XYZ file of C-alpha atoms in Angstrom:
536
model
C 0.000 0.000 0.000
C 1.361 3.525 -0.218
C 2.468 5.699 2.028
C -0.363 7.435 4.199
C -2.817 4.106 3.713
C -4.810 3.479 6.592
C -6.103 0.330 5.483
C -2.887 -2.367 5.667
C -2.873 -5.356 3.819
C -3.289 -8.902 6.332
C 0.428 -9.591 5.593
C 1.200 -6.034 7.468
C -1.095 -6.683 9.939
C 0.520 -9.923 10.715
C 4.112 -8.227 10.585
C 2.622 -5.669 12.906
C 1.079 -8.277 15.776
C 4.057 -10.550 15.876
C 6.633 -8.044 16.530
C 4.538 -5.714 18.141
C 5.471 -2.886 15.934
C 2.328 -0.163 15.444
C 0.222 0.108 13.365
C 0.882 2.549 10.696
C 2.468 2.711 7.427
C 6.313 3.118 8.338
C 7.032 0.205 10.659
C 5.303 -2.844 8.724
C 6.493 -1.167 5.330
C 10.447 -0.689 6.718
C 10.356 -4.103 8.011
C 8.572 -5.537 4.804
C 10.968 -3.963 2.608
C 13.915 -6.567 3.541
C 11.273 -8.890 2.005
C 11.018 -7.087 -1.548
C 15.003 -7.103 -1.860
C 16.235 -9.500 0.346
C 19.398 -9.148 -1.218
C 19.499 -5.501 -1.771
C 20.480 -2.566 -0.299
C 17.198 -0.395 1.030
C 17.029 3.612 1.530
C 13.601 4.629 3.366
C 11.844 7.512 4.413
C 10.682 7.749 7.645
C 9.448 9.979 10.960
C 12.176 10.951 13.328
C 10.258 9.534 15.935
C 11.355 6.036 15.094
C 14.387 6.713 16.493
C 13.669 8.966 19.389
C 10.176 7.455 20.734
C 10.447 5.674 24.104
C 7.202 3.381 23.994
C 8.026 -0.008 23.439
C 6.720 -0.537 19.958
C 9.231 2.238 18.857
C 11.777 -0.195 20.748
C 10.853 -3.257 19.629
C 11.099 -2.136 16.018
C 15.020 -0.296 16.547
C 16.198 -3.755 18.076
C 14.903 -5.645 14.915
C 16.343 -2.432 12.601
C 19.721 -2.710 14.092
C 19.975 -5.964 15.189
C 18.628 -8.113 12.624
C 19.067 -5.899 9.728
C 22.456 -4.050 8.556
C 22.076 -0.054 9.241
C 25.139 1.770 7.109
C 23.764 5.424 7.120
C 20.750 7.675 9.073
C 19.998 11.100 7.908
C 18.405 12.869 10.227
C 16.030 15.925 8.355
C 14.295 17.129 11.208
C 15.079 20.455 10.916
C 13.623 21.178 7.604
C 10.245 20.449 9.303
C 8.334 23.545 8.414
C 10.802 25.281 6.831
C 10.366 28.562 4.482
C 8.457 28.248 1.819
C 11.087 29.493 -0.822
C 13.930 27.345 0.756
C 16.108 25.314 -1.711
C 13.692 25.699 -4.577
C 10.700 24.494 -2.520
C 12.287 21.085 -2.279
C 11.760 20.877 1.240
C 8.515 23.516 1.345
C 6.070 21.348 2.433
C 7.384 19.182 4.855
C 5.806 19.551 8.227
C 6.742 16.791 10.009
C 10.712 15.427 11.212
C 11.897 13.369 8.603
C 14.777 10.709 8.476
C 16.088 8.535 5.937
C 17.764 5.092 6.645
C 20.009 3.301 4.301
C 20.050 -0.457 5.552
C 20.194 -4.428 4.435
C 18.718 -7.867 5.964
C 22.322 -9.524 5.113
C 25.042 -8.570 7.149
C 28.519 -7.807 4.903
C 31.253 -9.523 4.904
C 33.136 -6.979 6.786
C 30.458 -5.347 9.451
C 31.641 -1.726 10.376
C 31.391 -1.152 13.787
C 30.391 2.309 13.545
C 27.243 4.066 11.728
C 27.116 7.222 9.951
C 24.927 9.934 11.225
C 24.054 13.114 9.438
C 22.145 15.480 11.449
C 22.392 18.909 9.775
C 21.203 21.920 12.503
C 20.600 24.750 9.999
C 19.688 25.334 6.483
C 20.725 28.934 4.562
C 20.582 31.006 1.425
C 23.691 32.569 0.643
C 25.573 34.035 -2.751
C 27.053 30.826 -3.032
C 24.283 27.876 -1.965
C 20.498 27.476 -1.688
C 19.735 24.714 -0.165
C 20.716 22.355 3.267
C 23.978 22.867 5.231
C 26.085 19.584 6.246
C 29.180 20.866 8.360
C 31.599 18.988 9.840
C 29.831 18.884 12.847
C 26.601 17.592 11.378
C 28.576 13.968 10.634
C 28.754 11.166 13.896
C 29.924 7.892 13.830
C 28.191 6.000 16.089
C 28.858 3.258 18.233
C 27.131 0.739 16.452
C 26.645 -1.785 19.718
C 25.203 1.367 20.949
C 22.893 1.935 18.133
C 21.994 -1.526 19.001
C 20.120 -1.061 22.094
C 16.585 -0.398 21.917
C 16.329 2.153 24.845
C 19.535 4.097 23.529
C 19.052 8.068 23.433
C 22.301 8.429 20.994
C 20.149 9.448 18.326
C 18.521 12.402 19.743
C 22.054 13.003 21.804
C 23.666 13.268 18.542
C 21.036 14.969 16.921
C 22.150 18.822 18.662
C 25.337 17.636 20.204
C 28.306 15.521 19.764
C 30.233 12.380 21.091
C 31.559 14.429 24.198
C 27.820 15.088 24.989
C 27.258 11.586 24.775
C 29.919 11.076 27.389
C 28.715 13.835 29.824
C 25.547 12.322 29.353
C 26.881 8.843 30.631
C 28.860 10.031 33.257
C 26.394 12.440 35.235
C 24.394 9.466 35.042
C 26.147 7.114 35.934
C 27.344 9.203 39.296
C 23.870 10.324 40.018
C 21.651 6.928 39.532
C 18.724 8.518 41.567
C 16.000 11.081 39.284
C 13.719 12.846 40.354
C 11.173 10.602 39.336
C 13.122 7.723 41.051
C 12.990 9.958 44.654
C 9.240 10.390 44.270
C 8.519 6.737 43.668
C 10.825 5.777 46.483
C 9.755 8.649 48.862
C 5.711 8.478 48.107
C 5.061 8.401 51.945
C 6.512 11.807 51.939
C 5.047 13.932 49.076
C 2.060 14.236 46.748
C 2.380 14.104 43.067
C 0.212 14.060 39.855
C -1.067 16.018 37.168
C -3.289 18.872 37.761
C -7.132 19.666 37.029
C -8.550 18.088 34.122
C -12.240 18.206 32.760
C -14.639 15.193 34.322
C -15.759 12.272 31.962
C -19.502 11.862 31.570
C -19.497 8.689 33.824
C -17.429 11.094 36.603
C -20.342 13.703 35.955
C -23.128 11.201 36.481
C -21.743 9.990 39.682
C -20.911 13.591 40.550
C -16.829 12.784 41.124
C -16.217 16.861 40.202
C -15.507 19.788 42.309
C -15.455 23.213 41.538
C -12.337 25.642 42.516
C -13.218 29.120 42.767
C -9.849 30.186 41.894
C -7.607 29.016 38.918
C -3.572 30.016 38.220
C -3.692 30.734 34.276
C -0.506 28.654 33.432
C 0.125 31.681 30.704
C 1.539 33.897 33.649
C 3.194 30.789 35.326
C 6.406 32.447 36.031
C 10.068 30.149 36.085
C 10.783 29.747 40.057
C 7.865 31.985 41.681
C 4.367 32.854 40.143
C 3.184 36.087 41.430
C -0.809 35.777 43.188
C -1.675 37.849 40.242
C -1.542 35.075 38.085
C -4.735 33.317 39.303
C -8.106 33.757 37.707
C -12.030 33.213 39.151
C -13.134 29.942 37.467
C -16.442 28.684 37.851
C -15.896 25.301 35.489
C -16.030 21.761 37.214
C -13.160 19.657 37.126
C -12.870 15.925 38.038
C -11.920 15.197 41.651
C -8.083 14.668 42.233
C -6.020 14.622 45.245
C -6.097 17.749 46.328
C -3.040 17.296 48.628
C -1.128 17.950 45.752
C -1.795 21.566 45.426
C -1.073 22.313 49.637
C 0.965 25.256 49.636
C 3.932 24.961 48.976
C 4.038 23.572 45.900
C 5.765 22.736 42.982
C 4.300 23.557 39.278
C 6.267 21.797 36.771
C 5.166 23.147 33.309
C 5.051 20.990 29.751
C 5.616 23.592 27.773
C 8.402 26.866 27.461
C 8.626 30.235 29.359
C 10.253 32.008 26.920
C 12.191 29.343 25.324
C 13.205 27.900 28.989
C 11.735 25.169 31.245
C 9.803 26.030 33.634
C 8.838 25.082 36.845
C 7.790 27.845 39.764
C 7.319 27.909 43.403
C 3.939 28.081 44.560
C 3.283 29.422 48.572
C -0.464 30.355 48.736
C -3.560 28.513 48.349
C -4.207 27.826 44.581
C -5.369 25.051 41.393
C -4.256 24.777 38.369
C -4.702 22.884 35.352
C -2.683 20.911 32.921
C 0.774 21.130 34.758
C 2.747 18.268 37.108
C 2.089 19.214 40.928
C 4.472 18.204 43.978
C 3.848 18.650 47.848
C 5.661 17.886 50.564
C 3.873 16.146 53.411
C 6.330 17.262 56.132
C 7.757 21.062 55.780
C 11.065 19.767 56.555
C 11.277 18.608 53.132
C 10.884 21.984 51.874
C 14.395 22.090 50.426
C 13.970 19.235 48.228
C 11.018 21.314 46.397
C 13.233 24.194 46.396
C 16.304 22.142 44.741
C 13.407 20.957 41.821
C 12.538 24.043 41.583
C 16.366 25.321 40.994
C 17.614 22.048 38.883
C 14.314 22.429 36.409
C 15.483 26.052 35.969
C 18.839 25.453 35.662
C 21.402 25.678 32.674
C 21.665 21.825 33.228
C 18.283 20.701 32.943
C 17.659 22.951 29.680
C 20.794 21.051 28.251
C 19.663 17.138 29.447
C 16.323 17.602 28.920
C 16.948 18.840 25.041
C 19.061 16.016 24.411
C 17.206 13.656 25.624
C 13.477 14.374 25.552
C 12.018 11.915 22.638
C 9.580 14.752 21.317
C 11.640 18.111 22.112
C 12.961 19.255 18.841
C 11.275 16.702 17.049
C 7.590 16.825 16.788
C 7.190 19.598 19.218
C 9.094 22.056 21.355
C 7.659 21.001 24.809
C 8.781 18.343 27.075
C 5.975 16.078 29.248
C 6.136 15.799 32.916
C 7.425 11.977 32.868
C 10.621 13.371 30.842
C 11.283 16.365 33.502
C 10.926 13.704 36.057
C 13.899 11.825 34.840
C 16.457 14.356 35.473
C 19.235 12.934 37.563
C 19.698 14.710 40.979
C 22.020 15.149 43.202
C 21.383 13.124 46.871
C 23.584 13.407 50.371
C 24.119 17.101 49.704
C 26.714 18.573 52.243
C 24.878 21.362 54.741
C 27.022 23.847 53.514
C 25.726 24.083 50.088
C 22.042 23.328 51.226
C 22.424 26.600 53.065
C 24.020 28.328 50.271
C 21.136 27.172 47.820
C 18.186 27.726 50.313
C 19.816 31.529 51.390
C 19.710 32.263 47.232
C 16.548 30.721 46.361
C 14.890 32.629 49.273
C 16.529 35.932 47.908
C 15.058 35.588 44.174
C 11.634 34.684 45.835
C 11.791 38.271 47.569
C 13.211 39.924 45.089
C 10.043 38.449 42.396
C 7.506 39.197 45.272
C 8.382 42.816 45.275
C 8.917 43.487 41.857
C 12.466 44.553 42.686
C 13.443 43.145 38.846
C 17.093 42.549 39.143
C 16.562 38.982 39.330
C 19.325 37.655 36.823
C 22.426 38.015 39.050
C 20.428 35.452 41.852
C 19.399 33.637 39.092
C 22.859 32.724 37.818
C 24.190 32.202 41.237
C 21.568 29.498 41.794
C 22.793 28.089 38.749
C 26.450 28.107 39.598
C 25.453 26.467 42.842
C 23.497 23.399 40.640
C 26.516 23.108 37.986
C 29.523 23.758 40.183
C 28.526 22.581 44.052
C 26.228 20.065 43.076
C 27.068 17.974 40.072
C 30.519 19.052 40.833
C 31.241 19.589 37.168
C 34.372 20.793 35.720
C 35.340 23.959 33.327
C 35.242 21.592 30.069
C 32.039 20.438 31.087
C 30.013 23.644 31.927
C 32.166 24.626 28.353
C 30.028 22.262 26.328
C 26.741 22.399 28.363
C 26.905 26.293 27.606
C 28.569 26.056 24.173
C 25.448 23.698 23.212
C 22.674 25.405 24.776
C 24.164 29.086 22.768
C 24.907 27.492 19.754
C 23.220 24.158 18.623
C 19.732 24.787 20.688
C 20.102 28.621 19.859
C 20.213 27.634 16.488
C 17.397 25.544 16.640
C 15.239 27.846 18.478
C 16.146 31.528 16.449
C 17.783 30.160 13.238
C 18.643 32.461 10.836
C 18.896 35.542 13.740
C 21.139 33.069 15.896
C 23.779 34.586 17.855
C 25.478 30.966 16.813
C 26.084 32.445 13.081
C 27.365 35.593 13.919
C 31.041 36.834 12.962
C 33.686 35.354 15.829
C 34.822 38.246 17.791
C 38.595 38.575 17.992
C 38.597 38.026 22.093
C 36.568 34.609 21.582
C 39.307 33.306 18.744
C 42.186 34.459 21.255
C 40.402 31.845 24.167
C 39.729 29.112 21.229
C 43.725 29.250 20.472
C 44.889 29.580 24.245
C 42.154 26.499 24.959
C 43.307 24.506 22.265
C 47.033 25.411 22.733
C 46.667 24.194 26.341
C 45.251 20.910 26.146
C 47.999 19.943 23.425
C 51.017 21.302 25.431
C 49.308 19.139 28.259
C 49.623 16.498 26.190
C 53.267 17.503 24.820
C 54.404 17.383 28.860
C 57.728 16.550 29.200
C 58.771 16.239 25.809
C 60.545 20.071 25.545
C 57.957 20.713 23.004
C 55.184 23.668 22.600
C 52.395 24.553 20.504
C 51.974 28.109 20.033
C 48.935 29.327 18.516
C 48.631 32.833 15.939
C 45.475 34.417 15.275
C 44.705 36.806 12.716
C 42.545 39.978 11.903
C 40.000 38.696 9.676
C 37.510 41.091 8.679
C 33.727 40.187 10.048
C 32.283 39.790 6.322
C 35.213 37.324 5.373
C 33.276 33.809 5.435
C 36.657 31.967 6.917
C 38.409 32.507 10.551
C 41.752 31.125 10.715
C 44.878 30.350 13.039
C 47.911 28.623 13.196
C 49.784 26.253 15.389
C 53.144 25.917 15.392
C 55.721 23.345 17.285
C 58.679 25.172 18.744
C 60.828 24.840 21.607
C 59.859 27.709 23.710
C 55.967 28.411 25.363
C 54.892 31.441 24.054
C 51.233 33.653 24.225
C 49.262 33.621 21.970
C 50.548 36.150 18.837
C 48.414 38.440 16.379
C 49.601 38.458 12.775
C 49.246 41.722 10.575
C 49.191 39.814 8.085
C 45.738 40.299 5.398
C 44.571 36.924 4.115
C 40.860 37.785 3.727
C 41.033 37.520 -0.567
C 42.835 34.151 0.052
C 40.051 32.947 2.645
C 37.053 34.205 0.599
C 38.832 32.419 -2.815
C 38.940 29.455 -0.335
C 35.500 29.057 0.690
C 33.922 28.631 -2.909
C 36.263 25.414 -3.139
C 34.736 23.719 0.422
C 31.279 23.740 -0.793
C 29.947 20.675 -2.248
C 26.603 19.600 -3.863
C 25.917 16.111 -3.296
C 22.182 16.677 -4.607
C 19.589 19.522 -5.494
C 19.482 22.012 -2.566
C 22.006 19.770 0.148
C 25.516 20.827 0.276
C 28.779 19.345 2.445
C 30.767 21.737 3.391
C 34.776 20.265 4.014
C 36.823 20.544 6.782
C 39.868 21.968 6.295
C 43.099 21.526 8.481
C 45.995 21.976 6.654
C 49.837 21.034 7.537
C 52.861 22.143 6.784
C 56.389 21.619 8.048
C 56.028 22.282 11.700
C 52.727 24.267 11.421
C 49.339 23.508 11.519
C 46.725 25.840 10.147
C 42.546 25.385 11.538
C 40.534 27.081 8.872
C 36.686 26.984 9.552
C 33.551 29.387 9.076
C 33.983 32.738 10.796
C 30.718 31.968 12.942
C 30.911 31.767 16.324
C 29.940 28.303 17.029
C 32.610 26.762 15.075
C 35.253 28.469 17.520
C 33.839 27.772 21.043
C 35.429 26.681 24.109
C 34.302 23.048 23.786
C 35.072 23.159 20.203
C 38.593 23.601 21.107
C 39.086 20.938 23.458
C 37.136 18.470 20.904
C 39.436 20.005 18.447
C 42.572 19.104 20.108
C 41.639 15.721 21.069
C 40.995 15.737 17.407
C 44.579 16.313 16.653
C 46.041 14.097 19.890
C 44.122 11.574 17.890
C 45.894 12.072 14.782
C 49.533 12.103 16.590
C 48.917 9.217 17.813
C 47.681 7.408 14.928
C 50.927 8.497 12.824
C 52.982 6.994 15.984
């Protein structure tokens, strides 16, 4: 049947109840496929939510995709999902929903690769020179394929806005911190109340008059990140079915689904109130207080905007709101020393003030809050907060603003001086002991020239970082016609260029801002450690 058929033929429907794979078009038809051409190599069309969905249809049909099938290639198109109208000649126009394409086999090769290729291209743009979609450099992954092999695996969507070092901070934070926040609740439900808020009664709960009516409502529109003002609640005279009401004793948590201002969201709640839609959380005993409060902070925080993007199954994909059983697995922090309780509970009391008497100067309490989260509570270090910042500025900022992203703008000479001292560190780190140094020179490059550059150089004396007067702006703009490349109609590669000489080394890459980041640096250089090592 084509694509879009409701009505599946009985061999589908038999494909679709014996490996418990849903049913709609994609699943029966990918699987049927290695039927058709059992010897042949297969490239399908799909939704993104193959890969990223959590249920366990989704799962059952990855570990038949990659484990009884041969996976060489994913594109993931997602971000052409309702893109301009005009873009790339209207080959991507009408295209509304995340779209993937998967190039696989039901016979495994003779020589298996243990890695799969990954395209996930972040932006698409119209310039003098293409039309069309952008692959970078950092659009290509090769994944782990015994990775790609496990059903419950979030690579895909990791990979999708970040990189392998994401993957790894990923891993790590959870493997130190086992316990979420969902895990605390479930394990703690003697001490709190939880659930979803108000909803509106079934006809059978109307009949046998299971409603209630609260004469006061907060409108989740002026739901406010860490404290929602009294203003914010509304006269309501609907009826609503009847819920534990616990869950709304003051105070409360209200964990929203949706954004404030492109930012999750979840607010501190001390007066008497209902609301609808949104996850609740009590405390039973006020000496558990602080735990609401630490929610409250590690939903608002720098952190959670960064895990929850990477690994939400719909953010970014079908929709740009994550549900209340996602939020709920965020991994937090447990046997917290006094010290920084204190600290936290002293600044999250402050912004509460400060928002209760419209004082406005909220940001500086705000980021201290979020310095105690990253620094005091995960503990993490300056490479880490590097890429949790670098990827919510640049990959999600891209995501969320596009073509007015402060990711695409020129790279401002102070921000290529830290790339080189960054990257010049971590090598000489490397280079300890062997009376060798890499010194780094930057150059002038004017803001309209569409390459940055700098070179390293190997000498035997530690030097700062140096500014050249030299003008190679004609040679860079000559330079990027040749790294463009159009592999089809409207989707260009654009090469990476490193390029060595002698003793030198010179990084040439797009004079945009999120190509010459902090992290970018250190991923760089273990780029080029990688290399050394490989030509010992």
């Amino acid at each position: 049947p084509p694509f879009g058929t409701t009505d599946l033929s009985e061999s589908m429907r038999n494909y679709c109840d014996e490996y418990g794979f849903a049913k709609e078009m994609v699943l029966p038809f990918l699987h049927k496929a290695t039927k058709f051409a059992p010897k042949g190599e297969i490239a399908l069309i799909f939704n993104t939510k193959v890969l990223t969905n959590t249920s366990g249809t989704y799962q059952n049909f990855r570990k038949w995709l990659f484990n009884d099938c041969y996976v060489e290639k994913v594109f993931n198109f997602s971000i052409l999902r309702n893109a301009n109208e005009n873009f790339g000649g209207q080959l991507f126009g009408d295209a509304t929903g995340p779209i993937s394409i998967v190039f696989y086999q039901k016979e495994q090769p003779g020589k298996p690769l243990d890695k799969i290729t990954y395209y996930a291209p972040k932006t698409f743009i119209k310039t003098n020179v293409i039309d069309g979609l952008n692959i970078d450099f950092t659009d290509l992954k090769y994944l782990p394929r015994g990775e790609c092999q496990k059903p419950n695996t979030k690579i895909w969507k990791i990979a999708m806005w970040g990189g392998m070092s994401d993957w790894e901070l990923i891993n790590r934070v959870s493997e130190k911190f086992k316990t979420s926040i969902g895990d605390f609740l479930e394990n703690n439900k003697t001490e709190y109340h939880f659930g979803s808020g108000l909803h509106s009664p079934t006809e059978k709960q109307l009949k046998e008059n299971k409603t209630f009516t609260p004469s006061k409502v907060i409108n989740l529109r002026k739901v406010q990140r860490f404290y929602t003002l009294k203003s914010a609640v509304k006269p309501s005279q609907k009826v609503y079915r009847s819920i534990n009401q616990n869950i709304f004793k003051p105070p409360y948590l209200i964990i929203k689904e949706g954004q404030k201002n492109k930012e999750f969201c979840a607010s501190w709640i001390d007066y008497k109130s209902f609301h609808t839609g949104a996850f609740s959380i009590s405390s039973i005993d006020e000496k558990n207080n602080f735990i609401l409060k630490l929610w409250c902070s590690l939903i608002n925080s720098a952190f959670a905007k960064y895990y929850l993007s990477l690994t939400s199954a719909s953010w970014g994909i079908e929709r740009e709101r994550v549900q209340s059983n996602e939020t709920l697995t965020l991994p937090m922090p447990t046997n917290i020393d006094k010290k920084v309780i204190l600290k936290l509970e002293q600044e999250f009391d402050k912004l509460i003030k400060l928002i209760q008497d419209d004082f406005g100067k909220t940001k500086p309490v705000e980021s201290a809050i979020n310095k105690i989260i990253l620094q005091d509570l995960f503990l993490f270090s300056d490479s880490d907060k590097w890429t949790i910042d670098d990827l919510i500025n640049n990959s999600i900022d891209l995501f969320e603003s596009k073509e007015k992203s402060i990711a695409l703008h020129p790279v401002l000479q102070n921000q290529i001086t830290e790339y080189a001292e960054i990257i010049t560190s971590e090598l000489n780190d490397f280079l300890d002991g062997q009376d060798l140094f890499v010194n780094a020179t930057v150059y002038n490059i004017n803001r309209f020239t569409p390459l940055m550059m700098i070179k390293l150089s190997h000498e035997k004396v530690k030097k700062d970082v140096s500014t050249s007067n030299e003008y190679i702006d004609k040679e860079l703009k000559k330079l990027d016609e040749h790294l463009w490349e159009e592999k089809s109609n409207s989707i260009y590669f654009r090469k990476k260029l490193n390029y060595k000489t002698d003793d030198d080394i010179y990084i040439i890459r797009p004079n945009q801002r999120r190509f010459w980041s902090k992290s970018m640096a250190v991923e760089d250089a273990q780029e080029l450690i990688l290399e050394i090592l490989n030509e010992d």
